Coordinates of C-alpha atoms and ligand atoms in Angstrom, one line a residue:
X1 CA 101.0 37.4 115.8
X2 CA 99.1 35.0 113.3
X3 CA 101.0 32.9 111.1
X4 CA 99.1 30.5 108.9
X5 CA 100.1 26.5 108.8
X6 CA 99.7 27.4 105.3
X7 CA 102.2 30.3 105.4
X8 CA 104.7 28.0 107.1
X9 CA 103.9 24.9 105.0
X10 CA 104.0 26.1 101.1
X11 CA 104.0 23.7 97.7
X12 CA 107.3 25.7 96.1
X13 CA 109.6 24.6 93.7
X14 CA 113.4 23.4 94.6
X15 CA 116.1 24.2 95.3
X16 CA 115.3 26.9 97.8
X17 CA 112.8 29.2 98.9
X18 CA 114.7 32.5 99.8
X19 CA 116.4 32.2 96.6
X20 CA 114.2 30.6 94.2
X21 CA 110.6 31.0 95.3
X22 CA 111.4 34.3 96.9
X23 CA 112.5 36.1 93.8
X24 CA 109.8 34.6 92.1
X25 CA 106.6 35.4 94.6
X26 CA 109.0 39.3 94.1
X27 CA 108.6 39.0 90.3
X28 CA 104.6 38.5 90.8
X29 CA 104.2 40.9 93.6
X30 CA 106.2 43.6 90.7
X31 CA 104.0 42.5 88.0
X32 CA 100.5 43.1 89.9
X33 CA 102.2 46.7 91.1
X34 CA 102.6 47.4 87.2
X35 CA 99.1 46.2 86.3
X36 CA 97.5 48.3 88.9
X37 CA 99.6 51.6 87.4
X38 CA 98.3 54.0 85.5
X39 CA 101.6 53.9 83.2
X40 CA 102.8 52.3 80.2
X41 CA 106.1 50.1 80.5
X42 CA 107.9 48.9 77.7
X43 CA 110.9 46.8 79.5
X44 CA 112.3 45.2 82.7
X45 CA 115.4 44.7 84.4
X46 CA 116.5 43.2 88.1
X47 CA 119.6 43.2 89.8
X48 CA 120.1 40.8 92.9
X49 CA 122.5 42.1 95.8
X50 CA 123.7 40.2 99.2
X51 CA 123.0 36.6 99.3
X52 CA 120.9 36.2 96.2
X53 CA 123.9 37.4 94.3
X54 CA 127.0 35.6 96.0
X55 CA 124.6 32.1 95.7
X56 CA 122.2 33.1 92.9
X57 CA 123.5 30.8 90.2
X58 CA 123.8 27.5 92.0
X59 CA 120.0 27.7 94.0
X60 CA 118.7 29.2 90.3
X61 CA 118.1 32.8 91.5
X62 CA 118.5 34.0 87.9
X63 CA 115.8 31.6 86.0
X64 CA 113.6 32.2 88.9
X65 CA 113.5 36.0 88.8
X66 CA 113.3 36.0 84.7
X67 CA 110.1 33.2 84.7
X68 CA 108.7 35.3 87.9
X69 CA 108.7 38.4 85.0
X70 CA 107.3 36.0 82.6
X71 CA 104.4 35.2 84.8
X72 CA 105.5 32.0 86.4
X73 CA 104.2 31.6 90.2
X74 CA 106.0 28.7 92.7
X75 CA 102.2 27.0 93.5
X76 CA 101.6 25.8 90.0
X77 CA 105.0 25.5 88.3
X78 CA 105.8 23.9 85.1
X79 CA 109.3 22.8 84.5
X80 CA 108.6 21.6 81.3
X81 CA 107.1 24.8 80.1
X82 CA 109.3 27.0 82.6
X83 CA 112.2 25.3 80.3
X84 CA 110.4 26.3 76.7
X85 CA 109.7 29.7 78.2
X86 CA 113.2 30.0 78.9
X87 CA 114.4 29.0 75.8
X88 CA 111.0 31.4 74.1
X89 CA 112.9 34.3 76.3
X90 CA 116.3 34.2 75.6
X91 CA 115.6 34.0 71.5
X92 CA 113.4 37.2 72.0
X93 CA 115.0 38.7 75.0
X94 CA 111.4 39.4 75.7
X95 CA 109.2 38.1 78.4
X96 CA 104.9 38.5 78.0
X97 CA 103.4 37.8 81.3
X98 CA 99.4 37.8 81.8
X99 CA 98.3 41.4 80.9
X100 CA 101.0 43.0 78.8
X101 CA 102.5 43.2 75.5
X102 CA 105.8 41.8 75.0
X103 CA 108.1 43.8 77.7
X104 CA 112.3 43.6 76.7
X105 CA 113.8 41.7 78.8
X106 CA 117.0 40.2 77.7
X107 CA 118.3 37.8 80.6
X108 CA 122.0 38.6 79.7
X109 CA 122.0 42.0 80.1
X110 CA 118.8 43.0 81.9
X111 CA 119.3 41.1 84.9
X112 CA 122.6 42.0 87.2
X113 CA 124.6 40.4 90.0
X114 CA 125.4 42.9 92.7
X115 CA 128.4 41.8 94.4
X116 CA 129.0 45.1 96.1
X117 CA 127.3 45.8 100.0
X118 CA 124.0 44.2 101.2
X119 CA 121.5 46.3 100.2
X120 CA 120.1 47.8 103.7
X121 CA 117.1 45.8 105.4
X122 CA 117.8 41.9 104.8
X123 CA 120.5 39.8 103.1
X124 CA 118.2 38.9 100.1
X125 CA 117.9 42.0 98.0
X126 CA 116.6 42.7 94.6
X127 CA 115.4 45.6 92.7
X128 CA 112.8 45.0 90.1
X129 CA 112.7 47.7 87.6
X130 CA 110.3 48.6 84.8
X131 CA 110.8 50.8 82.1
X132 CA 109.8 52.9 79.4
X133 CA 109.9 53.2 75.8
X134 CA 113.4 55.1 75.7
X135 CA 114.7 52.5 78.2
X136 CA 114.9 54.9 80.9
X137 CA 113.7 53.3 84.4
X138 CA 110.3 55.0 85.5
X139 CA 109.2 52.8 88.2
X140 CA 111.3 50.7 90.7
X141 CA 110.5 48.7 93.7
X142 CA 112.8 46.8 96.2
X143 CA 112.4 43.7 97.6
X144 CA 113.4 41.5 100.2
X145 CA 113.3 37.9 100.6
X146 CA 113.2 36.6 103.9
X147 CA 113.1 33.4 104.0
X148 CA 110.8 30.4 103.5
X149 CA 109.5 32.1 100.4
X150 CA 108.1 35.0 102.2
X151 CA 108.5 38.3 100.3
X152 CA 108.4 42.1 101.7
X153 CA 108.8 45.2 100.2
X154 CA 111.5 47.7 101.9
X155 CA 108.3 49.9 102.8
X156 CA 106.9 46.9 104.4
X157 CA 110.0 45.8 106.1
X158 CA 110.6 49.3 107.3
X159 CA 107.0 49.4 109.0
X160 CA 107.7 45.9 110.5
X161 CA 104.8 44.3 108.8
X162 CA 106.2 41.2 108.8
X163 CA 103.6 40.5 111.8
X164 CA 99.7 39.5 111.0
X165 CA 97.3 42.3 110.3
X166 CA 94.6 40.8 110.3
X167 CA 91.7 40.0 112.7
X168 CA 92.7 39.3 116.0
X169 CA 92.4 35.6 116.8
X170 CA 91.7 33.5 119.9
X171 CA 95.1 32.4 121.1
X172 CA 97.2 35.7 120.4
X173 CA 100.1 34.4 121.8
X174 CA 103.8 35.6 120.5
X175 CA 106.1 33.6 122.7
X176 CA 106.2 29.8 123.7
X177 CA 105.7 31.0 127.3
X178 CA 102.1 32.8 126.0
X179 CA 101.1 29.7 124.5
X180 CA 101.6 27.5 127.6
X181 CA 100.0 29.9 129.7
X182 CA 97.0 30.1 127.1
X183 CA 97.0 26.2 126.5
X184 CA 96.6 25.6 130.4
X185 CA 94.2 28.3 131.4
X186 CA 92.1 26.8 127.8
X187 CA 92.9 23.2 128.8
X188 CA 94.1 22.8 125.1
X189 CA 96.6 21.5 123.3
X190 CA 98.8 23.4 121.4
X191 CA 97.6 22.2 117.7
X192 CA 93.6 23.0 119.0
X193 CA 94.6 26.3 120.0
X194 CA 96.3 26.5 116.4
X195 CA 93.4 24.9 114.3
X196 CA 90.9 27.7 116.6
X197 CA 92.9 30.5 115.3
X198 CA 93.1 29.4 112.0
X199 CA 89.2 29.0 112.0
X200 CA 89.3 32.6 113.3
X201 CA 90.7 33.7 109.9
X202 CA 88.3 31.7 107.8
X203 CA 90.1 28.6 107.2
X204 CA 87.2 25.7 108.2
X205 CA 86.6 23.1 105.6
X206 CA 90.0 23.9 103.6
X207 CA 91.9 23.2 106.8
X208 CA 91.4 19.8 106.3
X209 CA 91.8 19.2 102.8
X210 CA 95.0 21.8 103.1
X211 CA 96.4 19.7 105.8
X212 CA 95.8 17.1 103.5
X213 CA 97.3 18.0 100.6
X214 CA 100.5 19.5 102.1
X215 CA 101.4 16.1 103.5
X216 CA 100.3 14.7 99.8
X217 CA 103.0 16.6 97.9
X218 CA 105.5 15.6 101.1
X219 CA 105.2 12.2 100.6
X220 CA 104.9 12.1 96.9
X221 CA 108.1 14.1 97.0
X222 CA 109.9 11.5 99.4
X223 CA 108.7 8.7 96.9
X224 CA 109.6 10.5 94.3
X225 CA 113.5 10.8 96.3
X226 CA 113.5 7.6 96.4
X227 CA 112.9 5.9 93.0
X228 CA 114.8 8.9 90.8
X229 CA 118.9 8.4 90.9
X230 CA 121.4 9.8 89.1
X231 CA 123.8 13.0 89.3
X232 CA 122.3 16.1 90.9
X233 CA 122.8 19.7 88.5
X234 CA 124.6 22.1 89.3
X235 CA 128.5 20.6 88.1
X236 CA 129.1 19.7 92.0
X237 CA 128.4 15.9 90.7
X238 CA 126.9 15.3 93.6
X239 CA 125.4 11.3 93.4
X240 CA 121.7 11.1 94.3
X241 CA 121.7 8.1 97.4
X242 CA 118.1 8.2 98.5
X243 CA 117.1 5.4 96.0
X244 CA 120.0 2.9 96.7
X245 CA 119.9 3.7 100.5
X246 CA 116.4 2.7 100.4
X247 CA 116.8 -0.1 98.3
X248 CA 119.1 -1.9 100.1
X249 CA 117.3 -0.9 103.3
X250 CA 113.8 -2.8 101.9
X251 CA 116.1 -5.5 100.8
X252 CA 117.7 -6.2 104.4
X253 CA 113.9 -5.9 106.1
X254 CA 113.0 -9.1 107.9
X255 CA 116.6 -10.5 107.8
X256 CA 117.6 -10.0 111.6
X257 CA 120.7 -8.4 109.9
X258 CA 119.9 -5.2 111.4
X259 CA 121.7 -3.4 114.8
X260 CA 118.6 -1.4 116.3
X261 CA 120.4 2.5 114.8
X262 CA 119.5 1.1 111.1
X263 CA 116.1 3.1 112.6
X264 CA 118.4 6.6 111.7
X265 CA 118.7 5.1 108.2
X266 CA 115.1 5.3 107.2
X267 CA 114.4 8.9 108.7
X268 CA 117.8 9.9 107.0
X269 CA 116.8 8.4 103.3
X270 CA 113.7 9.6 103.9
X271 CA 114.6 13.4 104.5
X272 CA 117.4 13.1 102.0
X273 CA 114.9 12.1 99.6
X274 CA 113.2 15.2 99.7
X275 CA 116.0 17.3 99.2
X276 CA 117.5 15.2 96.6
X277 CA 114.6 16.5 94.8
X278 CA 114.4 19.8 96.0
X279 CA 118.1 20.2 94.7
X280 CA 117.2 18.5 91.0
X281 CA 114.3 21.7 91.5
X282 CA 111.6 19.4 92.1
X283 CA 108.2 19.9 94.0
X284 CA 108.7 20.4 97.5
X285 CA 106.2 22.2 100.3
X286 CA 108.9 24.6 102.3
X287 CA 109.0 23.4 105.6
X288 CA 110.0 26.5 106.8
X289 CA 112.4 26.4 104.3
X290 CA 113.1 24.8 100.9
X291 CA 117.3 23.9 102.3
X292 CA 114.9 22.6 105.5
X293 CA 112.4 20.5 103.6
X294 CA 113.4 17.2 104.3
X295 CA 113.2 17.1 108.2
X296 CA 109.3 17.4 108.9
X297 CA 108.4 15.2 106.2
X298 CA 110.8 12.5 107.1
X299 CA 109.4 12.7 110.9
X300 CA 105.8 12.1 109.7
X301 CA 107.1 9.2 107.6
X302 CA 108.9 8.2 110.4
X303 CA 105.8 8.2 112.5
X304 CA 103.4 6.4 109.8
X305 CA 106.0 3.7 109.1
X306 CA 107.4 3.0 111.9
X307 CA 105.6 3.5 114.8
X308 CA 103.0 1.5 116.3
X309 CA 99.9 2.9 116.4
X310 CA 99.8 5.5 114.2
X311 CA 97.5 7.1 112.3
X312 CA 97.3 9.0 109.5
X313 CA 94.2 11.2 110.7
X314 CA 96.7 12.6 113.0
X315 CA 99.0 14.1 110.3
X316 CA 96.3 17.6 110.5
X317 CA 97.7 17.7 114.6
X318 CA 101.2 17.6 113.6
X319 CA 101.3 19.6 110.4
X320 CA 99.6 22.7 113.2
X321 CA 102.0 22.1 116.4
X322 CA 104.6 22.4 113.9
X323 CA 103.5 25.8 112.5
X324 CA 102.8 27.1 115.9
X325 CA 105.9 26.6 116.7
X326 CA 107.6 27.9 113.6
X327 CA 105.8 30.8 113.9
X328 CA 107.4 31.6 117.0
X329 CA 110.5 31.4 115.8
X330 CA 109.9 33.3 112.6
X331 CA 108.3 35.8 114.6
X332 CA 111.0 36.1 117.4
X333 CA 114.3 34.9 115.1
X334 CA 114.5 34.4 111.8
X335 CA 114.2 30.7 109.4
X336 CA 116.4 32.3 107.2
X337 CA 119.9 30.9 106.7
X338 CA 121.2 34.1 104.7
X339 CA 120.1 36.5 108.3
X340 CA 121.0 34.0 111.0
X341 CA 122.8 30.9 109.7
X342 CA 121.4 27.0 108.9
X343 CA 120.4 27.3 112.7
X344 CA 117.7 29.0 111.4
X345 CA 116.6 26.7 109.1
X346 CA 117.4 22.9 109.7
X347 CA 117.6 24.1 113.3
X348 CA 113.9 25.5 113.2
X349 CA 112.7 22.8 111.1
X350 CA 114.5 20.1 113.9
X351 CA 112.1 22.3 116.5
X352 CA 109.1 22.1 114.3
X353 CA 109.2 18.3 113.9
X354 CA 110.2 17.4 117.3
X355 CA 107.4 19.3 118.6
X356 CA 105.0 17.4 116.3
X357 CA 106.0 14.2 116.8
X358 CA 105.8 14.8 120.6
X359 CA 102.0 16.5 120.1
X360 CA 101.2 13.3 118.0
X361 CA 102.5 11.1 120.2
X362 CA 100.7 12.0 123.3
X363 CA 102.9 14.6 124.5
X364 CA 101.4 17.4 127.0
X365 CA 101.9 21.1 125.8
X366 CA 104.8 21.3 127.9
X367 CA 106.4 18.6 126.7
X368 CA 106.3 19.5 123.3
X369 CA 107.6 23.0 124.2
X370 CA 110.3 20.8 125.6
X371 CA 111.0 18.7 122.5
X372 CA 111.1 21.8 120.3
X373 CA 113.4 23.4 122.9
X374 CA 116.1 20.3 123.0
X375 CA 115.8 20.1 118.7
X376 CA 116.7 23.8 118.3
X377 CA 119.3 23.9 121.6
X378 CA 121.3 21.7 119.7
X379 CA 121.2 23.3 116.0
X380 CA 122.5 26.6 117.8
X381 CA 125.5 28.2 116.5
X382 CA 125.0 25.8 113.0
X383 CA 126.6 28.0 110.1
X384 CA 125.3 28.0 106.0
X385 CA 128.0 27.5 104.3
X386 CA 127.0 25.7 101.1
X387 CA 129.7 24.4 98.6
X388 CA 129.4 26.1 95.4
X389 CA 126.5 27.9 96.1
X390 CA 123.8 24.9 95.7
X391 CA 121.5 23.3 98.3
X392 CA 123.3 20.2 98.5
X393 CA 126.6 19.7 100.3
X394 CA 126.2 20.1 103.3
X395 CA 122.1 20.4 103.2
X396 CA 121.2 16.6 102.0
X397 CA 122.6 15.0 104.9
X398 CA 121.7 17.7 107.2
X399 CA 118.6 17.5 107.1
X400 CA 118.4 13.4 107.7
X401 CA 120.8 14.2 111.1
X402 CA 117.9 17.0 111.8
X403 CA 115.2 14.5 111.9
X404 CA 117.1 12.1 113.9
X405 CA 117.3 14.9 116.0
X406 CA 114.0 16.0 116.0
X407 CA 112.9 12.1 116.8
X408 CA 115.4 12.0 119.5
X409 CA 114.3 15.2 120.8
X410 CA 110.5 14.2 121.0
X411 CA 111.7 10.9 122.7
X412 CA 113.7 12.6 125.1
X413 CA 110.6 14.9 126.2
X414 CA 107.9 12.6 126.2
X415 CA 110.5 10.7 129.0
X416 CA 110.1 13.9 131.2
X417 CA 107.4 15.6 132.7
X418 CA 107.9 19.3 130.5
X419 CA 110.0 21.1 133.2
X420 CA 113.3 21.9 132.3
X421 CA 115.9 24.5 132.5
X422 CA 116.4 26.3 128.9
X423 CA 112.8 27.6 128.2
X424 CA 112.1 27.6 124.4
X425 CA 112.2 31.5 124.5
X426 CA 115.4 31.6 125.6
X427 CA 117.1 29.1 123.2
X428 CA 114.9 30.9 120.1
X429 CA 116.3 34.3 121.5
X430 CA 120.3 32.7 121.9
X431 CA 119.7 31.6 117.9
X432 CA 118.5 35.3 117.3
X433 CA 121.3 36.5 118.7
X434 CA 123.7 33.8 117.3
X435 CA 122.9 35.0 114.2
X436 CA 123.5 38.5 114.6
X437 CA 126.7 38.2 115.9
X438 CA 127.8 35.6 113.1
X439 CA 129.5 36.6 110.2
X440 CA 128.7 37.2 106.9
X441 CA 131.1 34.5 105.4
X442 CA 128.3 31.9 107.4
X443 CA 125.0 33.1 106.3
X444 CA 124.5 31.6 103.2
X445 CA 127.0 33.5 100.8
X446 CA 129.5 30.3 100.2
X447 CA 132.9 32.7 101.2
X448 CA 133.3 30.4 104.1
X449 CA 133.3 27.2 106.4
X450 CA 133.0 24.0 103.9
X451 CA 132.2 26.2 100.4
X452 CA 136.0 27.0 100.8
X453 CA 137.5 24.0 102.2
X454 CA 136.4 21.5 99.9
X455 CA 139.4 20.5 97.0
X456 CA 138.5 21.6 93.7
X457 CA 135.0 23.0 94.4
Ligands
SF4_1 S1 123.5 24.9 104.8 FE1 121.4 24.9 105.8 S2 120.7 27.0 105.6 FE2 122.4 26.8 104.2 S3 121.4 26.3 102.2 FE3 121.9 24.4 103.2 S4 120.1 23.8 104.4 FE4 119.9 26.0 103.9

């Protein structure tokens, strides 16, 4: 099982990655399909089932899946020129990505909500379609998005490629209790066993600069949070508080005004920055997830600002504890809130963070096993219920409580010595299972919890 830091850390576009990157990398994957046929197509169509129908409006499934036709990819998205294409597409109800003519495509009738049954391998659903000059469908492929922007075709899903197939690598393991055993009998840490295996695969000199730039478009994304204010889209009217949190935050510095918990204020603002912007469909690097994004970036902040002795050069160590151990639970759960619930995704990204702060911090492989295992332990049974279908109420805030978590976590761990009762396998196999046995109304389809409770939403 090899998961890249750069598969679990991806530059994507707002506001979520199983439902607006996902349908996008789907609408590329389709496109190279169709260049690589032998046919002629003259049209397209979609339809979105499960999940990315019941919340497709408010996290922008819909203009996702008609720029992915048009050739749009998450890595180097435009929204200025996503917005003239949209406007270019609708007048024509056309779309003219790399390599063809102009296909039909008219997003008002070529692009369905399914509201009917799941289709049957993954919550996320869509069917791409292409078609030929009488209209009549003559290739189709089906497509599942499975969270933190990570696409797979039913063939795929049905083979259970969702694992590596690549070369093996030095540090195999598939569970938090192979990696401990590994990391003692290497006498590594975790992150060196992580950067070998990435070096396996080819990743040397652009591990650095990767590294680098992931935690570049973090931060510029929480500075960004913080100086933009205003009303979020989506007709929730949700108020942007990053900026006047932080604001009077900067203002109160030095003033002795300040009980010692203010602390939760600056990694809340600075999570909820992020996801201010990944709700306004800002740049954001999915961490796993797009809903997620605020709570590893807020912990490195956390750690640069405000803690003494830190140091940037360690950013490289973090960024890889934390994608070996989202990895794991990719690999043995899910980080997808529409299959197992926001457990799966603030929850994971709580684990991910804790576990880097405590690897940054000095923490010994079994203490950062330990940190992960206390951030996710108390994420479990956390449901997705998002009011009116946008990544914003309750996701905002959620993620600044995750990184408190995730700080508390690591602080709690590094006070230990690593042993403890719940081993990280079991609490990632209790979320699996968790998930499976909650219902539909929680996983990210709005027909329950707060998305129903709320007055006039
Ligand atoms: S509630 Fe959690 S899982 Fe659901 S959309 Fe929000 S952040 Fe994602």
């Amino acid at each position: 099982m090899f998961l890249s830091v750069f598969d679990m850390f991806k530059v994507g576009i707002g506001p979520s990655s199983s439902h607006t990157m996902g349908p996008m990398v789907a609408a590329a994957r389709f496109l190279d399909e169709l260049r690589a046929s032998p046919f002629e197509f003259h049209g397209l169509r979609a339809s979105l089932h499960g999940s990315l129908a019941f919340t497709g409006v408010g996290h922008a499934t819909d203009r996702a899946t008609v720029l992915g036709l048009a050739g749009f990819i998450p890595e180097t998205f435009d929204s200025v020129k996503a917005d003239a294409a949209m406007a270019e597409i609708v007048r024509t109800k056309t779309v003219t990505p790399e390599g063809f003519g102009a296909l039909a495509f008219d997003p008002r009738n070529d692009l369905k909500f399914d509201f009917g049954p799941n289709l049957p391998g993954h919550a996320n659903g869509m069917i791409l379609m292409a078609t030929d000059a009488q209209g009549d469908v003559t290739y189709q492929q089906t497509y599942y998005s499975i969270g933190g922007g990570f696409v797979m075709t039913e063939a795929e899903l049905a083979d259970g490629k969702d694992t590596d197939e690549g070369d093996p690598v030095p540090y195999p393991f598939k569970s938090a209790a192979e990696m401990l055993e590994m990391a003692k009998i290497a006498n590594k840490s975790i992150a060196e066993m992580k950067r070998t295996n990435e070096i396996a695969r080819g990743c040397t000199e652009s591990l650095r600069s990767g590294t680098a730039r992931i935690w570049q478009v973090m931060n510029d994304c929480i500075n960004k949070g913080l100086t933009h204010d205003g009303i979020l889209p989506g007709g929730l009217n949700v108020r942007r508080r990053a900026k006047g949190i932080h604001d009077a935050l900067l203002a109160e510095r030095g003033m002795n005004l300040n009980a010692p918990h203010t602390i939760n204020d600056w990694m809340s603002v600075y999570a909820m920055a992020v996801n201010e912007e990944n709700a306004a469909g800002g740049q954001v690097v999915t961490a796993p997830t797009n809903g997620a994004a605020g709570v590893v970036p807020a912990t490195i902040r956390y750690y640069l600002d405000h803690v003494p002795g830190a140091t940037e050069s360690k950013v490289e160590e973090f960024l890889l504890t934390s994608a070996a151990i989202g990895g794991l639970v990719k690999f043995n759960a899910s980080i997808s809130g529409a299959e197992a619930g926001c457990q799966a995704e603030v929850g994971s990204a709580a684990a991910m963070a804790s576990a880097g702060l405590c690897a940054v911090m000095g923490g010994t492989p079994e203490q950062v096993e330990n940190a992960a295992e206390i951030a996710l332990e108390h994420h479990l049974g956390m449901t997705c219920d998002p009011v009116k279908g946008l990544v914003q109420v309750p996701c905002i805030e959620r993620n600044g409580l995750g990184a408190i978590k995730a700080v508390s976590a690591a602080s709690l761990a590094l006070r230990g010595d690593g042993q403890h009762l719940v081993p990280l396998d079991a609490c990632i196999e209790t979320m699996r299972q968790t998930g499976v046995d909650m219902s539909e109304k929680y996983k990210e389809t709005s027909l329950g919890g707060l998305a129903v409770n709320i007055p006039n939403c």
